[in-house]
mmCIF file of C-alpha atoms in Angstrom:
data_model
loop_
_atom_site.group_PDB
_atom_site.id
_atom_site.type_symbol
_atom_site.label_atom_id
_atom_site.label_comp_id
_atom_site.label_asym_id
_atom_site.label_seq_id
_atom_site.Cartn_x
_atom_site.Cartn_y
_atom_site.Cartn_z
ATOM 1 C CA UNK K 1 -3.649 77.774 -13.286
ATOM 2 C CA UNK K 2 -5.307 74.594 -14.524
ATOM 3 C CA UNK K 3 -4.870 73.520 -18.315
ATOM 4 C CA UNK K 4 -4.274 70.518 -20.170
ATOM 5 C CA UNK K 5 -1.814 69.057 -22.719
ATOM 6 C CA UNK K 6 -3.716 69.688 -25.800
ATOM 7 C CA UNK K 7 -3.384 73.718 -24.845
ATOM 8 C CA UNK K 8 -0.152 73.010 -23.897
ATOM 9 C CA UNK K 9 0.936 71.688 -26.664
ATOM 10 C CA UNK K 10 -0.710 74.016 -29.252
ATOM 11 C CA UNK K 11 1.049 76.845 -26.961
ATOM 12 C CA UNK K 12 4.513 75.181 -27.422
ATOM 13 C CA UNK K 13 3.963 74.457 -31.279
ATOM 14 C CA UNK K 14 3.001 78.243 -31.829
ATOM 15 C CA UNK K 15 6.187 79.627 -29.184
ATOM 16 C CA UNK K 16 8.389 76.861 -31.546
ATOM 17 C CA UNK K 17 7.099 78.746 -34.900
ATOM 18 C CA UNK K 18 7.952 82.190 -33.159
ATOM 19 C CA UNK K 19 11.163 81.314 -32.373
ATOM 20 C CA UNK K 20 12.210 79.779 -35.540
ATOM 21 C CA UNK K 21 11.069 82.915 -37.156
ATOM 22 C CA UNK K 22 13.141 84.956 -34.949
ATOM 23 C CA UNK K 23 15.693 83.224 -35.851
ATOM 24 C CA UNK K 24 15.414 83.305 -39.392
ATOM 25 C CA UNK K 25 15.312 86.985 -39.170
ATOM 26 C CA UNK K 26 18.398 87.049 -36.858
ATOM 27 C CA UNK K 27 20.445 85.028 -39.688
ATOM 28 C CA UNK K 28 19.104 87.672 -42.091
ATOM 29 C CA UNK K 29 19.898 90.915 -39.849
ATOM 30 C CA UNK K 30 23.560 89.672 -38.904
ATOM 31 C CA UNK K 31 24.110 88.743 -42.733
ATOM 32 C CA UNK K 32 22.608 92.345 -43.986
ATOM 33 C CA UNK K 33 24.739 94.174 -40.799
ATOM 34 C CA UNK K 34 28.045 92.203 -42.359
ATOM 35 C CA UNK K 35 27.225 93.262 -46.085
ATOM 36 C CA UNK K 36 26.259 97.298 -44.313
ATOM 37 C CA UNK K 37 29.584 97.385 -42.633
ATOM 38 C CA UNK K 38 31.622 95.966 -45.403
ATOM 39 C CA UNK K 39 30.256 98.524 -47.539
ATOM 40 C CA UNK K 40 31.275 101.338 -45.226
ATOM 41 C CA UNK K 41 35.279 100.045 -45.401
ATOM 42 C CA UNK K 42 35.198 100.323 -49.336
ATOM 43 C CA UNK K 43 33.044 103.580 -49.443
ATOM 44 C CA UNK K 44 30.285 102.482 -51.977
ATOM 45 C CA UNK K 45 26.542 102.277 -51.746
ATOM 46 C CA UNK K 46 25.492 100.172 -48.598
ATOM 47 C CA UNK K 47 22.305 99.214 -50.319
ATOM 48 C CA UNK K 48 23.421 96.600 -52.422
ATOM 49 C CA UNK K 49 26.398 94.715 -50.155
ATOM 50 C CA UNK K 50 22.918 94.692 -47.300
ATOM 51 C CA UNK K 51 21.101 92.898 -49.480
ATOM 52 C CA UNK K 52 23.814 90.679 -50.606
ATOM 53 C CA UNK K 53 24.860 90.193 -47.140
ATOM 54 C CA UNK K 54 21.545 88.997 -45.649
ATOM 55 C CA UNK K 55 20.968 86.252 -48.909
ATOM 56 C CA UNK K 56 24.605 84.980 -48.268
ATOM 57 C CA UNK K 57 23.411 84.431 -44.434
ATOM 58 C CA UNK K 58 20.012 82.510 -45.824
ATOM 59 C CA UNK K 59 22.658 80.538 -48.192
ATOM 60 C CA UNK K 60 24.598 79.494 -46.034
ATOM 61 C CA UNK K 61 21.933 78.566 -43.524
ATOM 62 C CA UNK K 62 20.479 76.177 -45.914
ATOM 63 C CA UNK K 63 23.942 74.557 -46.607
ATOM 64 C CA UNK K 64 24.518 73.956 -43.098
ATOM 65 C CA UNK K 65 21.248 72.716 -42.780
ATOM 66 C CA UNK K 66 21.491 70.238 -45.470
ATOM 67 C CA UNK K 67 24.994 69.129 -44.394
ATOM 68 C CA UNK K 68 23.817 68.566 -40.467
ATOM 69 C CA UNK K 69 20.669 66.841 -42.030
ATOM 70 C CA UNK K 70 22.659 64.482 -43.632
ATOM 71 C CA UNK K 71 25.389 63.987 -41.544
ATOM 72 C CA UNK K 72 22.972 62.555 -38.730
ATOM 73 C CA UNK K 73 23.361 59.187 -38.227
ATOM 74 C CA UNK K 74 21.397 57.207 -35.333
ATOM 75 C CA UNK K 75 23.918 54.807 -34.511
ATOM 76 C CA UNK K 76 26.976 56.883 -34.356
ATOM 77 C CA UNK K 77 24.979 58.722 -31.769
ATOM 78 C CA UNK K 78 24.143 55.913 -30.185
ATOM 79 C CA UNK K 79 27.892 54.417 -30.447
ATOM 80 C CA UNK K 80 29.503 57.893 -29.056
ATOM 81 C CA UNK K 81 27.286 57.344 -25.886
ATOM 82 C CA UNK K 82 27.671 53.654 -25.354
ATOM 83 C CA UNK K 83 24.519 52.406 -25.844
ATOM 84 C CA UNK K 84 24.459 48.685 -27.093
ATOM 85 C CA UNK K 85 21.167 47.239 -29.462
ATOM 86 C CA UNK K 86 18.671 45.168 -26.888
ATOM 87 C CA UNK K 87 18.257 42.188 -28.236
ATOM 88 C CA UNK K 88 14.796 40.672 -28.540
ATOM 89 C CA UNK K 89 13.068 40.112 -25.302
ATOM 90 C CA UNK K 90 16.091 40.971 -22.889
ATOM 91 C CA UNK K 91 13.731 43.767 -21.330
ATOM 92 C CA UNK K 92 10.397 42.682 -22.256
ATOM 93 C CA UNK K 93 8.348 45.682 -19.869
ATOM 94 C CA UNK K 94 10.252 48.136 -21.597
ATOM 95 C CA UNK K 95 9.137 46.636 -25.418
ATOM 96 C CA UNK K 96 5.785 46.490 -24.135
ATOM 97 C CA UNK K 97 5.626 50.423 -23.206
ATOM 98 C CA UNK K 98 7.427 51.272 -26.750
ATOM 99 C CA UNK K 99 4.836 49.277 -28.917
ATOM 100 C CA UNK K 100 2.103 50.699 -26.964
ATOM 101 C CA UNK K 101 3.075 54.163 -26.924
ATOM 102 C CA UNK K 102 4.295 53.919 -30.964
ATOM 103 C CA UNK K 103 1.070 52.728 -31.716
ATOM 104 C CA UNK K 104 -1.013 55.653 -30.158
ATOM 105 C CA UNK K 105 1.115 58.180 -31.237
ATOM 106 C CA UNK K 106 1.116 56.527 -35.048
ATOM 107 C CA UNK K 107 4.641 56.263 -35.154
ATOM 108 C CA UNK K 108 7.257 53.336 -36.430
ATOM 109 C CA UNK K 109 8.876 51.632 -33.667
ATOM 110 C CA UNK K 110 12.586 53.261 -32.700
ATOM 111 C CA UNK K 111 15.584 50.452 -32.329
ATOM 112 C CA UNK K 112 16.369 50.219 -28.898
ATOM 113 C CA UNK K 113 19.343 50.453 -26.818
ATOM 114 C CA UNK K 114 20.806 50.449 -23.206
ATOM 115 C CA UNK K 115 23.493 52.211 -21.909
ATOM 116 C CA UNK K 116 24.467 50.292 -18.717
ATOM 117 C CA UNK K 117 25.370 53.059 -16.308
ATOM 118 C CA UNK K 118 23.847 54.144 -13.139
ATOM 119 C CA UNK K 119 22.939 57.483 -13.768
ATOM 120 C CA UNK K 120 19.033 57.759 -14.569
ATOM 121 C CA UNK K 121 18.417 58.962 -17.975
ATOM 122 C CA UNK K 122 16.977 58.600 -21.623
ATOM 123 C CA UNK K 123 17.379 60.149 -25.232
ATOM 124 C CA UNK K 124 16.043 59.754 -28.486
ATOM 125 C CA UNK K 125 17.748 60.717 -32.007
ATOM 126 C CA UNK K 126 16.845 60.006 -35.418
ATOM 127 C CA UNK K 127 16.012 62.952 -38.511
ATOM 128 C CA UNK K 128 13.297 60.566 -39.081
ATOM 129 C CA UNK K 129 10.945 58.419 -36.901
ATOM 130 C CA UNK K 130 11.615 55.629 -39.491
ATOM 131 C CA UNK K 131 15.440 56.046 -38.357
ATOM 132 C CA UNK K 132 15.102 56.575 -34.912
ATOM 133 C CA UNK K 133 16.548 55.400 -31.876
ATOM 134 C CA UNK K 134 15.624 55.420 -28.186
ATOM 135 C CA UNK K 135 17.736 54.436 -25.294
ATOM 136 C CA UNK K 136 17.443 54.027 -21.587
ATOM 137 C CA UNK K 137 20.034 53.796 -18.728
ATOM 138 C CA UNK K 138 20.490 50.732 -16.348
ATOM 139 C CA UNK K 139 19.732 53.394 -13.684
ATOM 140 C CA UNK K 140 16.460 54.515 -15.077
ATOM 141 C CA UNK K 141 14.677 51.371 -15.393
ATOM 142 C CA UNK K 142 16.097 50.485 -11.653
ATOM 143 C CA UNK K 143 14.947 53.830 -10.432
ATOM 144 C CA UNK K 144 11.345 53.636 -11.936
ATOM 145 C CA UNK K 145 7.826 51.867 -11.463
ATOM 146 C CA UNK K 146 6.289 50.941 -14.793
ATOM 147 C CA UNK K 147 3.971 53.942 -14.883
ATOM 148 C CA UNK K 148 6.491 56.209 -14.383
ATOM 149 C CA UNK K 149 9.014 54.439 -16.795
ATOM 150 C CA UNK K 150 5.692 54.624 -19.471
ATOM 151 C CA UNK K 151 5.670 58.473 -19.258
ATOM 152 C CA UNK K 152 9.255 59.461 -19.882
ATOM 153 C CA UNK K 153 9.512 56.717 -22.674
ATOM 154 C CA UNK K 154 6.102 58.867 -23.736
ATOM 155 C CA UNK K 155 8.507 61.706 -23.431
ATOM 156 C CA UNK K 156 11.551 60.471 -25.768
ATOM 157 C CA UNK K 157 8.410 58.852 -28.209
ATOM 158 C CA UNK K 158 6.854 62.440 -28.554
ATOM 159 C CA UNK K 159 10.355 63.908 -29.410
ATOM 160 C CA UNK K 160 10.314 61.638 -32.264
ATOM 161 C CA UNK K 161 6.750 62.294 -33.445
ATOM 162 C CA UNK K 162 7.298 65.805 -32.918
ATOM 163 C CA UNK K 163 10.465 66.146 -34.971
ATOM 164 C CA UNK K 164 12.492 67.518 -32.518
ATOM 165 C CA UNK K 165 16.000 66.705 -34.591
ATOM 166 C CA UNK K 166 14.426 68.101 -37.321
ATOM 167 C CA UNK K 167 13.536 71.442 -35.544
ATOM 168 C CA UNK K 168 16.968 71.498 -32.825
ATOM 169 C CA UNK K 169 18.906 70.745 -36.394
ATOM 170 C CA UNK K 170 17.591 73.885 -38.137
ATOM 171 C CA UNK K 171 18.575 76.056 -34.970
ATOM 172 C CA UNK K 172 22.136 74.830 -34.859
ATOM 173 C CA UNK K 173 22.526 75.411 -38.833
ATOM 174 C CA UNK K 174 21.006 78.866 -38.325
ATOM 175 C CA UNK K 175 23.849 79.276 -35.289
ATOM 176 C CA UNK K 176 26.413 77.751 -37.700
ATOM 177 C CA UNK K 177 25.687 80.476 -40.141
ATOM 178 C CA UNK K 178 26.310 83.031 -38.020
ATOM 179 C CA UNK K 179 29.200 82.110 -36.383
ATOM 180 C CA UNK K 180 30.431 81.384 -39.873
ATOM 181 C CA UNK K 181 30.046 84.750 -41.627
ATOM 182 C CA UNK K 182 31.688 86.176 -38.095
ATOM 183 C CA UNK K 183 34.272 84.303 -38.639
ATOM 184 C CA UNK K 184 34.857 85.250 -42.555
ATOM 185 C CA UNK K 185 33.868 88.792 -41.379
ATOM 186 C CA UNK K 186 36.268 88.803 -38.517
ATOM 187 C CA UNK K 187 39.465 87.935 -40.677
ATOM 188 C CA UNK K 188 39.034 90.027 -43.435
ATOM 189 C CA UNK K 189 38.324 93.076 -40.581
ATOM 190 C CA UNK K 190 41.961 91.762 -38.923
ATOM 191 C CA UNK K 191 43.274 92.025 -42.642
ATOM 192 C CA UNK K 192 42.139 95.154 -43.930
ATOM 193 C CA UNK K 193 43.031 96.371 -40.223
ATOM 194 C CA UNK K 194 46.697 95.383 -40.660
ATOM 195 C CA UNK K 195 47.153 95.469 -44.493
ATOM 196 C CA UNK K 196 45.020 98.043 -46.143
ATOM 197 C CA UNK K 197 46.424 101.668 -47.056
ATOM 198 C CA UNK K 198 44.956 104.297 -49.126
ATOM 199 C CA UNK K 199 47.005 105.945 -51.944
ATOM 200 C CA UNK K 200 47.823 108.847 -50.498
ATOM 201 C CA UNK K 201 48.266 110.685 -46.832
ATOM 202 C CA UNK K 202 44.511 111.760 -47.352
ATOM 203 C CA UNK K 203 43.404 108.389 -48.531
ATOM 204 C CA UNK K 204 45.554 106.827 -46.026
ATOM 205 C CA UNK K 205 44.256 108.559 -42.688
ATOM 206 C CA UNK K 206 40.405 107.998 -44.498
ATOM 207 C CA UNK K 207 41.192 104.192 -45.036
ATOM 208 C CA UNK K 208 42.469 104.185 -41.450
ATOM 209 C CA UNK K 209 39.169 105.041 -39.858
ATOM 210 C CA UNK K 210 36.986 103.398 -42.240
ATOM 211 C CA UNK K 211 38.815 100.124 -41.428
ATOM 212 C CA UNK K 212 39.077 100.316 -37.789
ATOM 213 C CA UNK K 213 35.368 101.388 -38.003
ATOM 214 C CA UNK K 214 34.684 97.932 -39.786
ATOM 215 C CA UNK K 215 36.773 96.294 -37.688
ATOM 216 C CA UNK K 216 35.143 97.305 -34.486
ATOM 217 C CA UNK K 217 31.662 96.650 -36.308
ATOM 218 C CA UNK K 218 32.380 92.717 -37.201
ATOM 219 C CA UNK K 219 33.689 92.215 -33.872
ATOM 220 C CA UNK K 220 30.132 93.619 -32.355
ATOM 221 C CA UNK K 221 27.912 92.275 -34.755
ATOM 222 C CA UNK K 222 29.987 89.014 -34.409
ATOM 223 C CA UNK K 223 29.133 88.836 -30.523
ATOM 224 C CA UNK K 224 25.701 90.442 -30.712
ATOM 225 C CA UNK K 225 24.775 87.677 -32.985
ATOM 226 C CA UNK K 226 26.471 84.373 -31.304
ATOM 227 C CA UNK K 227 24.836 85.783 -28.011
ATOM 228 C CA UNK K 228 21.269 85.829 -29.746
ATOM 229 C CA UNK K 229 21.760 82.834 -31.575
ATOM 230 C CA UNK K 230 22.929 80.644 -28.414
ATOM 231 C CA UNK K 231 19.992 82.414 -26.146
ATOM 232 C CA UNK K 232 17.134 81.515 -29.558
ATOM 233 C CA UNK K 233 18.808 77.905 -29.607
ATOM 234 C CA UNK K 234 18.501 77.335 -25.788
ATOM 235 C CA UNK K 235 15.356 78.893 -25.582
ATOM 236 C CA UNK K 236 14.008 76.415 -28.493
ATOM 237 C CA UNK K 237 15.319 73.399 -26.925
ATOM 238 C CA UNK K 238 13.349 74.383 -23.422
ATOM 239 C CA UNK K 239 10.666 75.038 -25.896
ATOM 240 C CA UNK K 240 10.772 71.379 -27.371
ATOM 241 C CA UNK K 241 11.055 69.788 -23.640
ATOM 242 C CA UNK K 242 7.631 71.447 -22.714
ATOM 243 C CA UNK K 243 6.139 69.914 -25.823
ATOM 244 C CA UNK K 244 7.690 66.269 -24.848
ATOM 245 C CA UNK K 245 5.892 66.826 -21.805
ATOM 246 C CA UNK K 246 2.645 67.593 -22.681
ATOM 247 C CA UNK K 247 2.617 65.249 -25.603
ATOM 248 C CA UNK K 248 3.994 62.289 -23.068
ATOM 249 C CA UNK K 249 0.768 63.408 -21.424
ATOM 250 C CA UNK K 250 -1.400 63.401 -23.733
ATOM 251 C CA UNK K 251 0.255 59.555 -25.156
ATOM 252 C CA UNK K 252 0.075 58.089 -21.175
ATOM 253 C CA UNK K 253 -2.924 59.803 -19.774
ATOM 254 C CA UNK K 254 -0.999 60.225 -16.669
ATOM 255 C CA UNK K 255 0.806 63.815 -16.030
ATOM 256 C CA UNK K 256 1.102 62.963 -12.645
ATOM 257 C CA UNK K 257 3.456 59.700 -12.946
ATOM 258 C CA UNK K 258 5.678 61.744 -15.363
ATOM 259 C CA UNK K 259 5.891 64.663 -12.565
ATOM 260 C CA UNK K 260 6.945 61.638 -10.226
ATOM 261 C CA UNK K 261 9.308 60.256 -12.233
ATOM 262 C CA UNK K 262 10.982 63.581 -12.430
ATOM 263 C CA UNK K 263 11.272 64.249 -8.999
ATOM 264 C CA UNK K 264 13.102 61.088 -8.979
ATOM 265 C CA UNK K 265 15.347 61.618 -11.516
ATOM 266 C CA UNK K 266 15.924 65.309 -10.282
ATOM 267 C CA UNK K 267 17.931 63.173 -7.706
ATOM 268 C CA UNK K 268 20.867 61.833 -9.299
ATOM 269 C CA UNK K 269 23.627 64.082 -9.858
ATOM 270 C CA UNK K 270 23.490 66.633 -13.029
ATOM 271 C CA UNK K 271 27.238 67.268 -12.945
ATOM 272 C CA UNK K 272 30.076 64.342 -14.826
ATOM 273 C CA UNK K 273 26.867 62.831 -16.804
ATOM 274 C CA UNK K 274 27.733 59.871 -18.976
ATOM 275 C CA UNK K 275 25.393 60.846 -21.447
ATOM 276 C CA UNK K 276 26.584 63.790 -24.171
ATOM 277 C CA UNK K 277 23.264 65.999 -23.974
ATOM 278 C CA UNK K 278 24.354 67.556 -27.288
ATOM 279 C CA UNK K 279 24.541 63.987 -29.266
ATOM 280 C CA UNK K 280 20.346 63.347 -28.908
ATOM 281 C CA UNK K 281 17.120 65.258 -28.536
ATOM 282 C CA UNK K 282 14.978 64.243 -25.344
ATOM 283 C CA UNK K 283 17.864 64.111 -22.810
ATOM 284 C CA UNK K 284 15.381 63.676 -19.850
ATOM 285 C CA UNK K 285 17.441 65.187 -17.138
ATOM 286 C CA UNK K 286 17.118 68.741 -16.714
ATOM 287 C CA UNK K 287 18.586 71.227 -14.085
ATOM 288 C CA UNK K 288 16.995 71.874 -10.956
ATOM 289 C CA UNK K 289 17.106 75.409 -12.004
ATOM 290 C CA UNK K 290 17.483 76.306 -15.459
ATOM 291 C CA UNK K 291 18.541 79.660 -16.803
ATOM 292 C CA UNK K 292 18.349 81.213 -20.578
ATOM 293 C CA UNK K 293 21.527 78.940 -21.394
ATOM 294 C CA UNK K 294 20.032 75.542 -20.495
ATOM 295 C CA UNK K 295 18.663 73.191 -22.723
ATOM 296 C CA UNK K 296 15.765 72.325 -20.571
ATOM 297 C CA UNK K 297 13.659 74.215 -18.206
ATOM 298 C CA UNK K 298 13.571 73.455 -14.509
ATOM 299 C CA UNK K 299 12.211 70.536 -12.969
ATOM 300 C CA UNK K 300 10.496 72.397 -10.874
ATOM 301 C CA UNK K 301 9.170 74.495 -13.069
ATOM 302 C CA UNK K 302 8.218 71.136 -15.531
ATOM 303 C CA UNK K 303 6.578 69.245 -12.339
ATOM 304 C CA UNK K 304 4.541 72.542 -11.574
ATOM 305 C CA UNK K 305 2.805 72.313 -15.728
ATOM 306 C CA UNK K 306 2.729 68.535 -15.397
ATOM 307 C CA UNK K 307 0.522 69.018 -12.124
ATOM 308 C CA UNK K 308 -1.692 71.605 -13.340
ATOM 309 C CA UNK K 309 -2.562 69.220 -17.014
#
């Protein structure tokens, strides 16, 4: 089915919101089930400890958000993956396509870096575009022409403009959260499991099951919510990679050089890569086929929306 990258990308802007929302509500329900279950091991009103539980989850999303937002630094991410600065003029083509492609898509031009390795790949970090970063492999700009080497830097630019560290940063605070409160909940289930006692034999047996009840609970809200929140983050990052896409698209004019240049790239070796997919946003290489616990789709699947733009 034909379409093109303005549809595309409303379509991946709107799925993005969705998402996010989801996920909001998934901190919210895991912090509310915490606060219901906790309430069922003392015996008092569950009303109350719900609604406390499901603000401490919003809380302490928005403390690990600020403290991930913060804690981003461009060049440490660029350190940890061995990418050096280019200096002025070493790779001239490649300046060329970044001051183009910054200046169509409105954007401050990212410091550039190489990492010199053979595998063929490229990432972009930065909370900010006026802090951001783009590197390229050795392999990458040996493996390319200049028209395909134009659309996947369109890719890693459109990351940027889109605020893709911005949106992957909120996900992973949102994840934080809950693994955090299932990790508070999770001890004090293991200590009120092993430590608490009622006052009396009836008391005692009462406390017994009311425990072990909570106990079981934290452990399966726990999971329930680290599965969700790892299959929402995934599912986001695909998400993000469509967006790249169409926006590299829309920034290059040329869908079809991008859908090259991923074939190419689909042919180096996914497995022992140099570059640490979880230190960027806009890792280019993708699996050949992706599942609901990859960070980007297939290329197959990418190539096949690239050809019908």
């Amino acid at each position: 089915m034909k379409s093109n990258w303005f549809e595309q990308q409303r379509s991946n802007k709107h799925r993005t919101i969705v998402l996010l929302g989801l996920f909001l509500l998934l901190v919210t329900a895991v912090g509310a089930a915490f606060g219901y279950a906790f309430s069922m091991m003392v015996r008092s009103g569950g009303n109350n400890t719900t609604v406390y539980g499901a603000l401490i989850g919003l809380i302490v999303s928005g403390f690990y958000a600020l403290i991930m937002y913060s804690g981003l630094s461009m060049q440490s991410v660029m350190s940890a993956n061995g990418a050096r600065p280019l200096k002025t003029n070493e790779i001239p083509m490649l300046e060329h396509i970044v001051t183009e492609l910054c200046l169509a898509a409105r954007i401050p031009e990212p410091a550039l870096y190489i990492v010199e390795v053979d595998e063929c790949n490229a990432f972009a970090t930065g909370i900010k575009p006026e802090k951001a970063g783009l590197a390229v492999t050795a392999g990458l700009l040996n493996a390319l022409n200049r028209e395909q080497l134009a659309t996947v830097i369109g890719h890693e630019v459109a990351h940027i403009k889109n605020g893709d560290m911005k949106v992957t940063t909120l996900a992973s605070a949102f994840g934080g959260a809950i693994n955090f409160m299932g990790g508070i909940a999770t001890n004090l289930a293991d200590y009120a499991l092993i430590f608490g006692n009622g006052q009396d034999d009836d008391d005692r047996d009462s406390g017994s099951v009311m425990q072990l009840i909570f106990w079981i609970l934290t452990y399966v809200i726990s999971a329930i919510g680290n599965l969700l929140a790892s299959i929402l983050t995934f599912a986001i990052s695909r998400n993000r990679e469509y967006l790249a896409d169409a926006s590299s698209a829309e920034l290059t004019k040329d869908p079809t050089a991008l859908a090259q240049a991923l074939a190419i790239i689909s042919g180096n070796p996914v497995d022992g890569r140099k570059i640490k997919q979880t230190a960027s946003i806009g890792d280019i290489v993708a699996p050949k086929h992706a599942g609901i616990f990859d960070t980007h789709p297939s290329i197959s699947d990418r190539i096949d929306r690239l050809n019908a733009m």
